[in-house]
Amino acid sequence: MDAQLSELKKFLKNDQISTDVQDLENYGRDWTRAFSPKPLAILFPQSTHEVQLIVQWAITYKESISLVPSGGRTGLSGGAVATKGEVVLSLQRMNKIGDLNEIDRLISCEAGVVTQDLQEFVKNKGYFFPVDFASRGSSQIGGNISTNAGGTKVIRYGLMREWVAGLEVVTGAGEILKMDQALVKNNAGYDLKQLFIGSEGSLGIVTSAILKFTTPPEIPTVILLQSAKLDFSTEILKRFQSRLSLTAFEFFTQTALEKVLENQKTESAPFQKSSPFYFLAEFEQKSDAVMDEALAIFDELKAEGLIIDGTLSQNDQQREKLWGYRENISEALSKFKPYKNDISVKISEIPEFVREVEVVLTKNFPKVDIIWFGHIGDGNLHINVIRQADQLDSDFENECKDISQKLFEVLKKFNGSISAEHGIGLLKKPYLSLSRTPEEIQAMKQIKKVFDPHGILNPGKIFDL
Ligand SMILES: Cc1cc2nc3c(=O)[nH]c(=O)nc-3n(C[C@H](O)[C@H](O)[C@H](O)COP(=O)(O)OP(=O)(O)OC[C@H]3O[C@@H](n4cnc5c(N)ncnc54)[C@H](O)[C@@H]3O)c2cc1C
């Protein structure tokens, strides 16, 4: 094995190859904590050419070497974990941001650019990159593309796919594919870049991208609402969406809020009295009339008993504070090592779906705490289950499999998806067939063979060949 790694020194410097124990531990895992990292080595290429040479090197040893493309490792499906002696290929040193073209509204960047750095670069030029979520400070553009990331603004701006105009990848066959014409209209045959978006590093390694951007929303304003019932969410959403220019519609429960407050300690609760559910709507406050309309909707909803109370941001600081209650949930829950799932159903069916899941899970697992939050404006729910305090890791692991089974049975009834935005990775591989037909999975495997004929890229993720 050492001899194989030594071969890399023909084109990589010593500091681009690490077998340091701490690095193996850090770069061998993502945000899921269900898998023990065990990579062989971590590589830090600095150019597309070096990525290509690494892939060609791996092809030479295809019987024994496979590659795990790695971004910011904030993934929640075990897509970037290396558990079987794989070589991790970290894109973090490929982090240059290129020119921003105001006429075409395009910006080029390397795959290892941190999402927030790109957002800020674009913001400093007076524009807006709208793909956004709580892991923005660590996740990378390459990872966002490879997971087709969603986030809090999908209701208005769509997923990452909408913002990718061009792509450069090194395929598992060791070829560089430049899909970088970045034209608004280009129907010359298949749009191949779409196949790589959301492919979780299983077809190619994204080395750079050309991204679109837009103008910033005008005075984004947040209203946080308290409500007694999730059933009211659809009517509340309908009312806001039909009369205001919404940029987000999120929800969380009282239990989720409590975990955030416990974790932050410095934050005070948003309301004096608690309520079972909270809805957060963000809208563009283009004029005073918009604010009047928002307040009119609020009054109507309150008079009709759909909401209990609400609070409106008056400035950016207050807006960020209100967002904090929602965005800090994942971090606050992480210390409990909860069972997590990211699923989607039709927006109109969310209340019924949640009710049914609650009934099934409470009946079968009476001692666990269920915590819901998510992007309900686009049908995306994050369910978290926290174990009993004295439950052993191994017992909880087994229970999680049963929880998934029960949850997915209900999900199938609602024709939902087992992965709204986090991908399949290792975590959801056993359940892929619940959301995709055998024919679809077979087609995916055939596509994998075209771009990764030796099966060296992220093997065992999404599906087994
Ligand atoms: C607190 C928190 C909140 C989150 N909120 C959201 C949310 O709202 N919406 C959402 O969609 N996600 C969310 N996520 C999940 C995660 O941040 C996203 O999936 C993100 O896009 C992953 O990017 P990354 O760079 O960390 O990728 P990684 O975790 O490093 O990798 C993810 C997958 O992409 C592959 N990959 C990474 N880089 C490349 C590359 N250059 N070329 C090819 N393949 C590559 C990996 O092999 C892996 O399969 C959240 C995560 C956390 C921790």
Coordinates of C-alpha atoms and ligand atoms in Angstrom, one line a residue:
M1 CA 0.0 0.0 0.0
D2 CA 2.8 2.4 0.9
A3 CA 4.3 1.7 -2.6
Q4 CA 1.0 2.7 -4.2
L5 CA 0.8 6.0 -2.1
S6 CA 4.5 6.7 -3.0
E7 CA 3.5 6.7 -6.7
L8 CA 1.5 9.8 -5.9
K9 CA 4.6 11.7 -5.1
K10 CA 5.4 11.8 -8.8
F11 CA 2.8 14.5 -9.2
L12 CA 1.8 15.6 -5.6
K13 CA 4.0 17.3 -3.0
N14 CA 4.4 15.7 0.4
D15 CA 2.0 18.1 2.1
Q16 CA -0.7 17.1 -0.4
I17 CA -0.7 13.5 0.9
S18 CA -1.7 12.8 4.5
T19 CA -1.8 9.7 6.6
D20 CA -1.8 11.6 9.8
V21 CA -4.2 9.9 12.3
Q22 CA -6.1 13.1 13.1
D23 CA -6.6 13.9 9.4
L24 CA -7.8 10.3 8.8
E25 CA -10.3 10.8 11.5
N26 CA -11.4 14.3 10.4
Y27 CA -11.6 13.8 6.7
G28 CA -13.0 10.2 6.9
R29 CA -16.3 11.3 8.2
D30 CA -19.2 13.8 7.5
W31 CA -21.8 15.1 9.9
T32 CA -23.4 11.7 10.3
R33 CA -21.9 10.0 13.3
A34 CA -23.2 6.5 12.4
F35 CA -20.0 5.4 10.6
S36 CA -16.5 4.9 11.9
P37 CA -13.9 6.5 9.6
K38 CA -11.1 4.4 8.2
P39 CA -9.6 6.0 5.1
L40 CA -6.2 5.0 3.8
A41 CA -5.0 8.5 3.1
I42 CA -6.2 12.0 2.4
L43 CA -5.2 13.8 -0.8
F44 CA -5.3 17.6 -1.3
P45 CA -5.1 18.3 -5.1
Q46 CA -4.7 21.9 -6.2
S47 CA -5.8 21.8 -9.8
T48 CA -8.1 19.9 -12.1
H49 CA -5.0 18.3 -13.7
E50 CA -3.9 16.9 -10.3
V51 CA -7.4 15.5 -9.8
Q52 CA -7.2 13.8 -13.1
L53 CA -3.8 12.3 -12.3
I54 CA -5.2 11.0 -9.0
V55 CA -8.1 9.4 -10.8
Q56 CA -5.8 7.9 -13.4
W57 CA -3.6 6.6 -10.5
A58 CA -6.6 5.0 -8.8
I59 CA -7.6 3.4 -12.1
T60 CA -4.2 1.7 -12.3
Y61 CA -4.9 0.1 -8.9
K62 CA -8.6 -0.3 -9.4
E63 CA -8.7 -3.6 -7.6
S64 CA -7.5 -2.0 -4.3
I65 CA -8.0 1.8 -4.5
S66 CA -11.2 3.7 -4.5
L67 CA -11.8 7.5 -4.1
V68 CA -14.2 9.4 -1.9
P69 CA -14.7 13.0 -3.1
S70 CA -14.9 15.3 -0.1
G71 CA -16.1 18.8 0.4
G72 CA -16.9 20.5 3.7
R73 CA -18.1 17.2 5.2
T74 CA -21.4 18.7 6.4
G75 CA -23.4 16.0 4.5
L76 CA -26.0 14.2 6.5
S77 CA -26.3 11.0 4.6
G78 CA -22.8 9.5 4.9
G79 CA -21.9 10.3 1.3
A80 CA -18.4 11.6 2.1
V81 CA -17.5 9.0 4.7
A82 CA -14.6 6.6 4.1
T83 CA -15.1 3.4 6.1
K84 CA -13.2 0.8 4.0
G85 CA -9.7 2.1 3.4
E86 CA -10.7 4.4 0.6
V87 CA -8.6 7.4 -0.4
V88 CA -10.3 10.7 0.4
L89 CA -9.9 13.4 -2.2
S90 CA -10.4 16.7 -0.5
L91 CA -11.2 19.7 -2.7
Q92 CA -10.5 22.2 0.0
R93 CA -7.4 23.7 -1.6
M94 CA -9.2 24.4 -4.8
N95 CA -10.9 27.4 -3.5
K96 CA -10.4 30.3 -5.9
I97 CA -13.3 32.5 -6.9
G98 CA -13.1 33.9 -10.5
D99 CA -14.5 36.9 -12.2
L100 CA -18.1 38.0 -11.8
N101 CA -19.8 38.9 -15.0
E102 CA -22.6 41.4 -14.5
I103 CA -24.0 41.1 -18.0
D104 CA -24.3 37.4 -18.0
R105 CA -24.9 37.3 -14.3
L106 CA -22.3 34.4 -13.9
I107 CA -19.5 33.7 -11.6
S108 CA -16.9 31.0 -11.8
C109 CA -15.4 29.2 -8.8
E110 CA -13.5 26.2 -7.9
A111 CA -15.2 23.3 -6.1
G112 CA -13.6 23.8 -2.8
V113 CA -15.0 27.4 -2.3
V114 CA -16.9 27.5 1.0
T115 CA -20.6 28.4 0.3
Q116 CA -20.6 31.4 2.6
D117 CA -17.4 32.8 1.0
L118 CA -19.2 32.7 -2.4
Q119 CA -22.3 34.3 -0.9
E120 CA -20.3 37.1 0.6
F121 CA -18.2 37.6 -2.5
V122 CA -21.3 38.0 -4.6
K123 CA -23.0 40.2 -1.9
N124 CA -20.0 42.6 -1.9
K125 CA -20.6 43.2 -5.6
G126 CA -24.2 44.1 -4.8
Y127 CA -25.8 40.7 -5.9
F128 CA -27.2 37.6 -4.2
F129 CA -26.5 33.9 -4.3
P130 CA -29.6 32.3 -2.8
V131 CA -28.7 28.7 -2.0
D132 CA -28.5 29.0 1.8
F133 CA -28.6 26.9 4.9
A134 CA -27.1 26.6 8.4
S135 CA -24.0 24.8 7.3
R136 CA -23.0 27.6 4.9
G137 CA -19.8 28.3 6.9
S138 CA -18.3 24.9 6.2
S139 CA -20.0 23.3 3.2
Q140 CA -18.4 23.8 -0.2
I141 CA -19.8 24.6 -3.7
G142 CA -18.6 21.1 -5.0
G143 CA -20.5 19.4 -2.1
N144 CA -23.6 21.6 -2.7
I145 CA -23.6 20.7 -6.4
S146 CA -23.0 17.0 -5.7
T147 CA -25.9 16.9 -3.2
N148 CA -28.1 19.3 -5.2
A149 CA -28.5 21.2 -1.9
G150 CA -31.7 22.9 -1.0
G151 CA -32.1 24.9 2.1
T152 CA -34.3 27.7 3.4
K153 CA -34.9 29.6 0.2
V154 CA -36.1 26.8 -2.1
I155 CA -39.7 28.0 -2.0
R156 CA -38.6 31.1 -4.0
Y157 CA -35.2 30.3 -5.6
G158 CA -35.2 26.5 -6.1
L159 CA -32.4 24.0 -5.4
M160 CA -28.7 24.3 -6.3
R161 CA -29.5 22.8 -9.8
E162 CA -31.2 26.1 -10.7
W163 CA -28.0 28.0 -10.1
V164 CA -25.5 25.9 -11.9
A165 CA -24.8 27.2 -15.4
G166 CA -21.6 25.3 -16.2
L167 CA -19.6 22.5 -14.7
E168 CA -16.2 21.0 -15.0
V169 CA -15.7 17.4 -13.7
V170 CA -13.2 14.7 -13.8
T171 CA -15.1 11.5 -14.4
G172 CA -14.3 8.1 -12.9
A173 CA -12.8 7.2 -16.3
G174 CA -10.2 9.9 -15.7
E175 CA -11.5 12.2 -18.4
I176 CA -12.1 15.9 -18.0
L177 CA -15.6 16.9 -19.0
K178 CA -16.0 20.6 -19.6
M179 CA -19.7 21.4 -19.6
D180 CA -18.9 25.1 -19.3
Q181 CA -20.6 27.0 -22.2
A182 CA -22.9 28.4 -19.6
L183 CA -25.5 29.6 -22.1
V184 CA -29.0 30.5 -21.2
K185 CA -30.2 28.4 -24.1
N186 CA -28.4 25.3 -25.2
N187 CA -30.5 22.4 -26.4
A188 CA -27.6 20.7 -28.3
G189 CA -28.3 17.2 -27.2
Y190 CA -28.3 16.0 -23.6
D191 CA -27.5 18.5 -20.8
L192 CA -24.9 16.2 -19.2
K193 CA -24.1 18.5 -16.3
Q194 CA -27.5 17.8 -14.8
L195 CA -26.5 14.1 -14.3
F196 CA -23.6 15.2 -12.1
I197 CA -25.7 17.6 -10.0
G198 CA -27.0 15.5 -7.1
S199 CA -24.9 12.4 -8.0
E200 CA -23.1 12.5 -4.6
G201 CA -19.6 12.0 -6.0
S202 CA -20.5 8.7 -7.7
L203 CA -20.0 9.8 -11.3
G204 CA -17.3 12.4 -11.3
I205 CA -15.4 14.9 -9.2
V206 CA -16.6 18.4 -9.6
T207 CA -13.5 20.6 -9.9
S208 CA -15.1 23.9 -10.9
A209 CA -18.5 25.5 -11.6
I210 CA -20.0 28.5 -13.3
L211 CA -22.8 29.7 -11.1
K212 CA -25.7 32.1 -11.6
F213 CA -26.6 34.9 -9.2
T214 CA -29.4 37.4 -8.9
T215 CA -30.3 40.7 -7.3
P216 CA -30.8 40.6 -3.5
P217 CA -34.3 40.5 -2.1
E218 CA -35.6 43.9 -1.1
I219 CA -35.6 44.3 2.7
P220 CA -36.1 40.7 3.7
T221 CA -38.4 40.7 6.7
V222 CA -39.3 37.8 9.0
I223 CA -42.5 37.1 10.8
L224 CA -42.4 34.4 13.4
L225 CA -45.9 33.0 14.3
Q226 CA -47.1 30.9 17.1
S227 CA -49.8 28.3 16.4
A228 CA -51.7 25.6 18.2
K229 CA -51.9 23.2 15.3
L230 CA -49.8 22.1 12.4
D231 CA -53.1 21.7 10.5
F232 CA -53.2 25.5 10.2
S233 CA -49.9 25.5 8.3
T234 CA -51.4 25.1 4.9
E235 CA -53.9 27.9 5.2
I236 CA -51.2 30.2 6.8
L237 CA -48.8 29.4 3.9
K238 CA -51.6 30.0 1.3
R239 CA -52.5 33.3 2.8
F240 CA -48.9 34.6 2.9
Q241 CA -47.9 33.1 -0.4
S242 CA -50.8 34.5 -2.4
R243 CA -50.4 38.1 -1.1
L244 CA -46.7 38.6 -0.4
S245 CA -43.5 37.8 -2.1
L246 CA -42.3 35.0 0.1
T247 CA -38.7 33.9 0.3
A248 CA -39.0 31.2 3.0
F249 CA -41.6 29.4 5.0
E250 CA -40.2 27.2 7.8
F251 CA -41.6 25.5 10.9
F252 CA -40.4 24.1 14.2
T253 CA -42.0 22.7 17.3
Q254 CA -41.8 23.9 20.9
T255 CA -39.5 21.0 21.8
A256 CA -37.1 22.1 19.0
L257 CA -37.1 25.6 20.3
E258 CA -36.4 24.4 23.9
K259 CA -33.3 22.5 22.7
V260 CA -32.0 25.7 21.0
L261 CA -32.6 27.8 24.1
E262 CA -30.9 25.2 26.3
N263 CA -28.0 25.1 23.9
Q264 CA -27.6 28.8 23.4
K265 CA -28.2 29.8 27.0
T266 CA -27.8 33.5 26.1
E267 CA -31.0 33.6 23.9
S268 CA -34.3 34.4 25.3
A269 CA -37.5 32.8 24.1
P270 CA -39.3 34.7 21.3
F271 CA -42.6 34.8 23.2
Q272 CA -43.6 34.9 26.8
K273 CA -45.9 31.9 26.5
S274 CA -45.0 28.8 24.6
S275 CA -47.0 27.1 21.8
P276 CA -46.8 23.7 20.1
F277 CA -45.8 25.1 16.7
Y278 CA -43.9 28.0 15.2
F279 CA -44.0 29.1 11.6
L280 CA -41.4 31.5 10.2
A281 CA -42.2 33.3 7.0
E282 CA -39.7 35.6 5.3
F283 CA -40.9 38.1 2.7
E284 CA -39.7 41.0 0.7
Q285 CA -40.8 44.3 2.2
K286 CA -40.8 46.3 -1.1
S287 CA -42.9 49.1 0.3
D288 CA -44.9 50.3 3.3
A289 CA -48.0 48.8 1.6
V290 CA -46.3 45.3 1.8
M291 CA -45.9 45.8 5.6
D292 CA -49.5 46.8 5.9
E293 CA -50.6 43.7 4.0
A294 CA -48.4 41.5 6.2
L295 CA -50.0 43.0 9.3
A296 CA -53.5 42.6 7.8
I297 CA -52.8 38.9 7.1
F298 CA -51.5 38.6 10.7
D299 CA -54.7 40.2 12.1
E300 CA -57.0 37.9 10.0
L301 CA -55.1 34.8 11.0
K302 CA -55.3 35.8 14.7
A303 CA -59.0 36.6 14.5
E304 CA -59.7 33.3 12.9
G305 CA -57.7 31.4 15.6
L306 CA -55.1 30.0 13.2
I307 CA -52.3 31.7 15.1
I308 CA -51.8 32.7 18.7
D309 CA -49.3 35.5 18.4
G310 CA -46.4 36.7 16.3
T311 CA -43.4 38.9 16.1
L312 CA -42.0 40.8 13.1
S313 CA -38.4 41.8 12.5
Q314 CA -37.8 45.6 12.2
N315 CA -34.1 45.3 11.1
D316 CA -31.4 42.9 10.0
Q317 CA -30.4 42.1 13.5
Q318 CA -33.9 41.2 14.6
R319 CA -34.3 39.2 11.4
E320 CA -31.2 37.2 12.1
K321 CA -32.3 36.6 15.7
L322 CA -35.6 35.2 14.6
W323 CA -33.8 33.0 12.0
G324 CA -31.5 31.8 14.7
Y325 CA -34.3 30.0 16.5
R326 CA -34.8 27.9 13.4
E327 CA -31.3 27.6 12.1
N328 CA -29.7 26.6 15.3
I329 CA -31.9 23.5 15.8
S330 CA -29.5 21.0 14.0
E331 CA -26.6 22.1 16.1
A332 CA -28.5 22.1 19.3
L333 CA -29.7 18.5 18.6
S334 CA -26.4 17.2 17.5
K335 CA -25.1 16.5 21.0
F336 CA -28.0 14.0 21.5
K337 CA -26.8 12.0 18.5
P338 CA -30.4 11.8 17.4
Y339 CA -32.0 9.6 14.7
K340 CA -32.4 12.1 11.8
N341 CA -34.3 11.9 8.6
D342 CA -34.9 14.3 5.8
I343 CA -38.1 13.5 3.9
S344 CA -40.7 15.1 1.7
V345 CA -44.4 14.9 1.0
K346 CA -46.8 17.1 -0.8
I347 CA -47.2 20.4 1.1
S348 CA -50.9 19.9 1.4
E349 CA -50.4 16.5 3.0
I350 CA -47.9 17.5 5.7
P351 CA -50.3 17.8 8.6
E352 CA -51.9 14.4 8.0
F353 CA -48.6 12.8 7.3
V354 CA -47.0 14.1 10.6
R355 CA -50.1 13.1 12.5
E356 CA -49.9 9.5 11.2
V357 CA -46.1 9.2 11.8
E358 CA -46.6 10.5 15.4
V359 CA -49.3 7.8 16.0
V360 CA -47.1 5.0 14.6
L361 CA -43.9 6.0 16.3
T362 CA -45.4 6.8 19.7
K363 CA -47.2 3.4 19.6
N364 CA -44.1 1.5 18.7
F365 CA -41.4 3.5 20.5
P366 CA -43.2 5.1 23.5
K367 CA -40.0 6.2 25.2
V368 CA -38.4 8.4 22.6
D369 CA -38.8 12.1 21.9
I370 CA -39.8 13.1 18.4
I371 CA -38.7 16.6 17.2
W372 CA -39.9 18.0 13.9
F373 CA -38.8 21.0 12.0
G374 CA -38.1 21.9 8.4
H375 CA -38.8 23.7 5.2
I376 CA -42.5 23.1 5.0
G377 CA -43.0 25.7 2.3
D378 CA -41.6 23.1 -0.1
G379 CA -42.8 19.9 1.6
N380 CA -39.5 19.1 3.3
L381 CA -39.6 17.8 6.9
H382 CA -36.7 17.0 9.2
I383 CA -37.7 14.4 11.8
N384 CA -35.3 13.9 14.7
V385 CA -35.8 11.2 17.3
I386 CA -34.0 11.5 20.7
R387 CA -33.3 8.3 22.6
Q388 CA -34.0 7.7 26.3
A389 CA -31.2 9.0 28.5
D390 CA -30.0 5.5 29.6
Q391 CA -30.2 3.8 26.2
L392 CA -27.0 2.2 24.9
D393 CA -25.6 3.3 21.5
S394 CA -26.0 -0.3 20.1
D395 CA -29.7 -0.6 21.3
F396 CA -30.5 2.8 19.8
E397 CA -28.8 1.9 16.5
N398 CA -31.1 -1.1 16.2
E399 CA -34.1 0.9 17.2
C400 CA -33.3 3.4 14.5
K401 CA -33.6 0.8 11.8
D402 CA -37.0 -0.1 13.1
I403 CA -37.9 3.6 13.2
S404 CA -36.9 4.0 9.6
Q405 CA -38.9 1.0 8.6
K406 CA -42.1 2.4 10.3
L407 CA -41.5 5.9 9.1
F408 CA -40.9 4.8 5.5
E409 CA -44.1 2.7 5.5
V410 CA -46.1 5.8 6.2
L411 CA -44.0 7.8 3.7
K412 CA -44.7 5.2 1.0
K413 CA -48.4 5.5 1.6
F414 CA -48.1 9.3 1.0
N415 CA -45.9 8.7 -2.0
G416 CA -43.2 10.8 -0.5
S417 CA -39.4 10.8 -0.9
I418 CA -36.9 9.2 1.6
S419 CA -34.5 12.0 0.8
A420 CA -35.7 15.5 0.2
E421 CA -32.3 17.2 0.0
H422 CA -29.6 15.3 1.8
G423 CA -29.1 12.5 -0.7
I424 CA -28.8 8.8 -0.2
G425 CA -25.1 8.2 0.7
L426 CA -24.6 5.1 2.9
L427 CA -27.3 6.0 5.4
K428 CA -30.3 5.6 3.1
K429 CA -29.0 3.0 0.6
P430 CA -31.1 0.2 2.1
Y431 CA -34.3 2.2 1.4
L432 CA -33.7 3.6 -2.1
S433 CA -36.2 1.3 -3.6
L434 CA -39.0 2.9 -1.5
S435 CA -38.6 6.1 -3.6
R436 CA -37.4 4.9 -6.9
T437 CA -38.7 2.1 -9.2
P438 CA -36.4 -0.9 -10.1
E439 CA -36.3 0.5 -13.6
E440 CA -35.1 3.9 -12.3
I441 CA -32.4 2.2 -10.1
Q442 CA -31.3 0.1 -13.1
A443 CA -30.9 3.2 -15.3
M444 CA -28.9 4.9 -12.5
K445 CA -26.5 1.9 -12.4
Q446 CA -26.1 2.0 -16.2
I447 CA -25.3 5.7 -16.0
K448 CA -22.7 5.0 -13.3
K449 CA -21.0 2.5 -15.6
V450 CA -20.7 5.1 -18.3
F451 CA -18.9 7.7 -16.2
D452 CA -17.2 5.4 -13.7
P453 CA -16.5 2.2 -15.6
H454 CA -14.0 0.9 -13.0
G455 CA -16.3 1.6 -10.1
I456 CA -13.7 3.6 -8.2
L457 CA -15.7 6.7 -7.3
N458 CA -17.6 6.5 -4.0
P459 CA -18.3 2.8 -4.3
G460 CA -21.2 1.5 -2.1
K461 CA -22.9 4.9 -1.9
I462 CA -26.4 5.3 -3.1
F463 CA -26.6 1.7 -4.4
D464 CA -24.4 -1.4 -4.7
L465 CA -23.5 -2.3 -8.3
Ligands
LIG1 C1 -26.4 22.2 10.4 C2 -26.7 21.7 9.1 C3 -27.7 22.2 8.3 C4 -27.9 21.7 7.0 N1 -29.0 22.2 6.3 C5 -29.2 21.8 5.1 C6 -30.3 22.3 4.3 O1 -31.1 23.2 4.8 N2 -30.4 21.9 3.0 C7 -29.5 21.0 2.5 O2 -29.7 20.7 1.3 N3 -28.5 20.5 3.2 C8 -28.3 20.8 4.4 N4 -27.3 20.3 5.2 C9 -26.5 19.2 4.6 C10 -25.2 19.7 3.9 O3 -24.8 20.9 4.4 C11 -25.4 19.8 2.4 O4 -25.7 18.5 1.9 C12 -24.2 20.3 1.7 O5 -24.5 20.5 0.3 C13 -23.0 19.4 1.7 O6 -21.8 20.0 1.2 P1 -20.4 19.6 1.7 O7 -19.4 20.4 1.0 O8 -20.3 19.6 3.2 O9 -20.3 18.1 1.2 P2 -19.8 16.8 1.8 O10 -20.5 16.4 3.0 O11 -18.3 16.9 1.9 O12 -20.1 15.7 0.7 C14 -21.5 15.5 0.3 C15 -21.5 14.5 -0.9 O13 -21.0 15.2 -2.0 C16 -19.8 14.6 -2.5 N5 -18.8 15.6 -2.9 C17 -18.4 16.6 -2.1 N6 -17.6 17.4 -2.8 C18 -17.6 16.9 -4.1 C19 -17.0 17.3 -5.3 N7 -16.2 18.4 -5.4 N8 -17.2 16.5 -6.4 C20 -17.9 15.4 -6.4 N9 -18.5 15.0 -5.2 C21 -18.4 15.8 -4.1 C22 -19.3 13.7 -1.4 O14 -18.6 12.5 -1.8 C23 -20.6 13.3 -0.7 O15 -21.3 12.2 -1.4 C24 -27.1 20.7 6.5 C25 -26.1 20.2 7.2 C26 -25.8 20.7 8.5 C27 -24.7 20.1 9.3

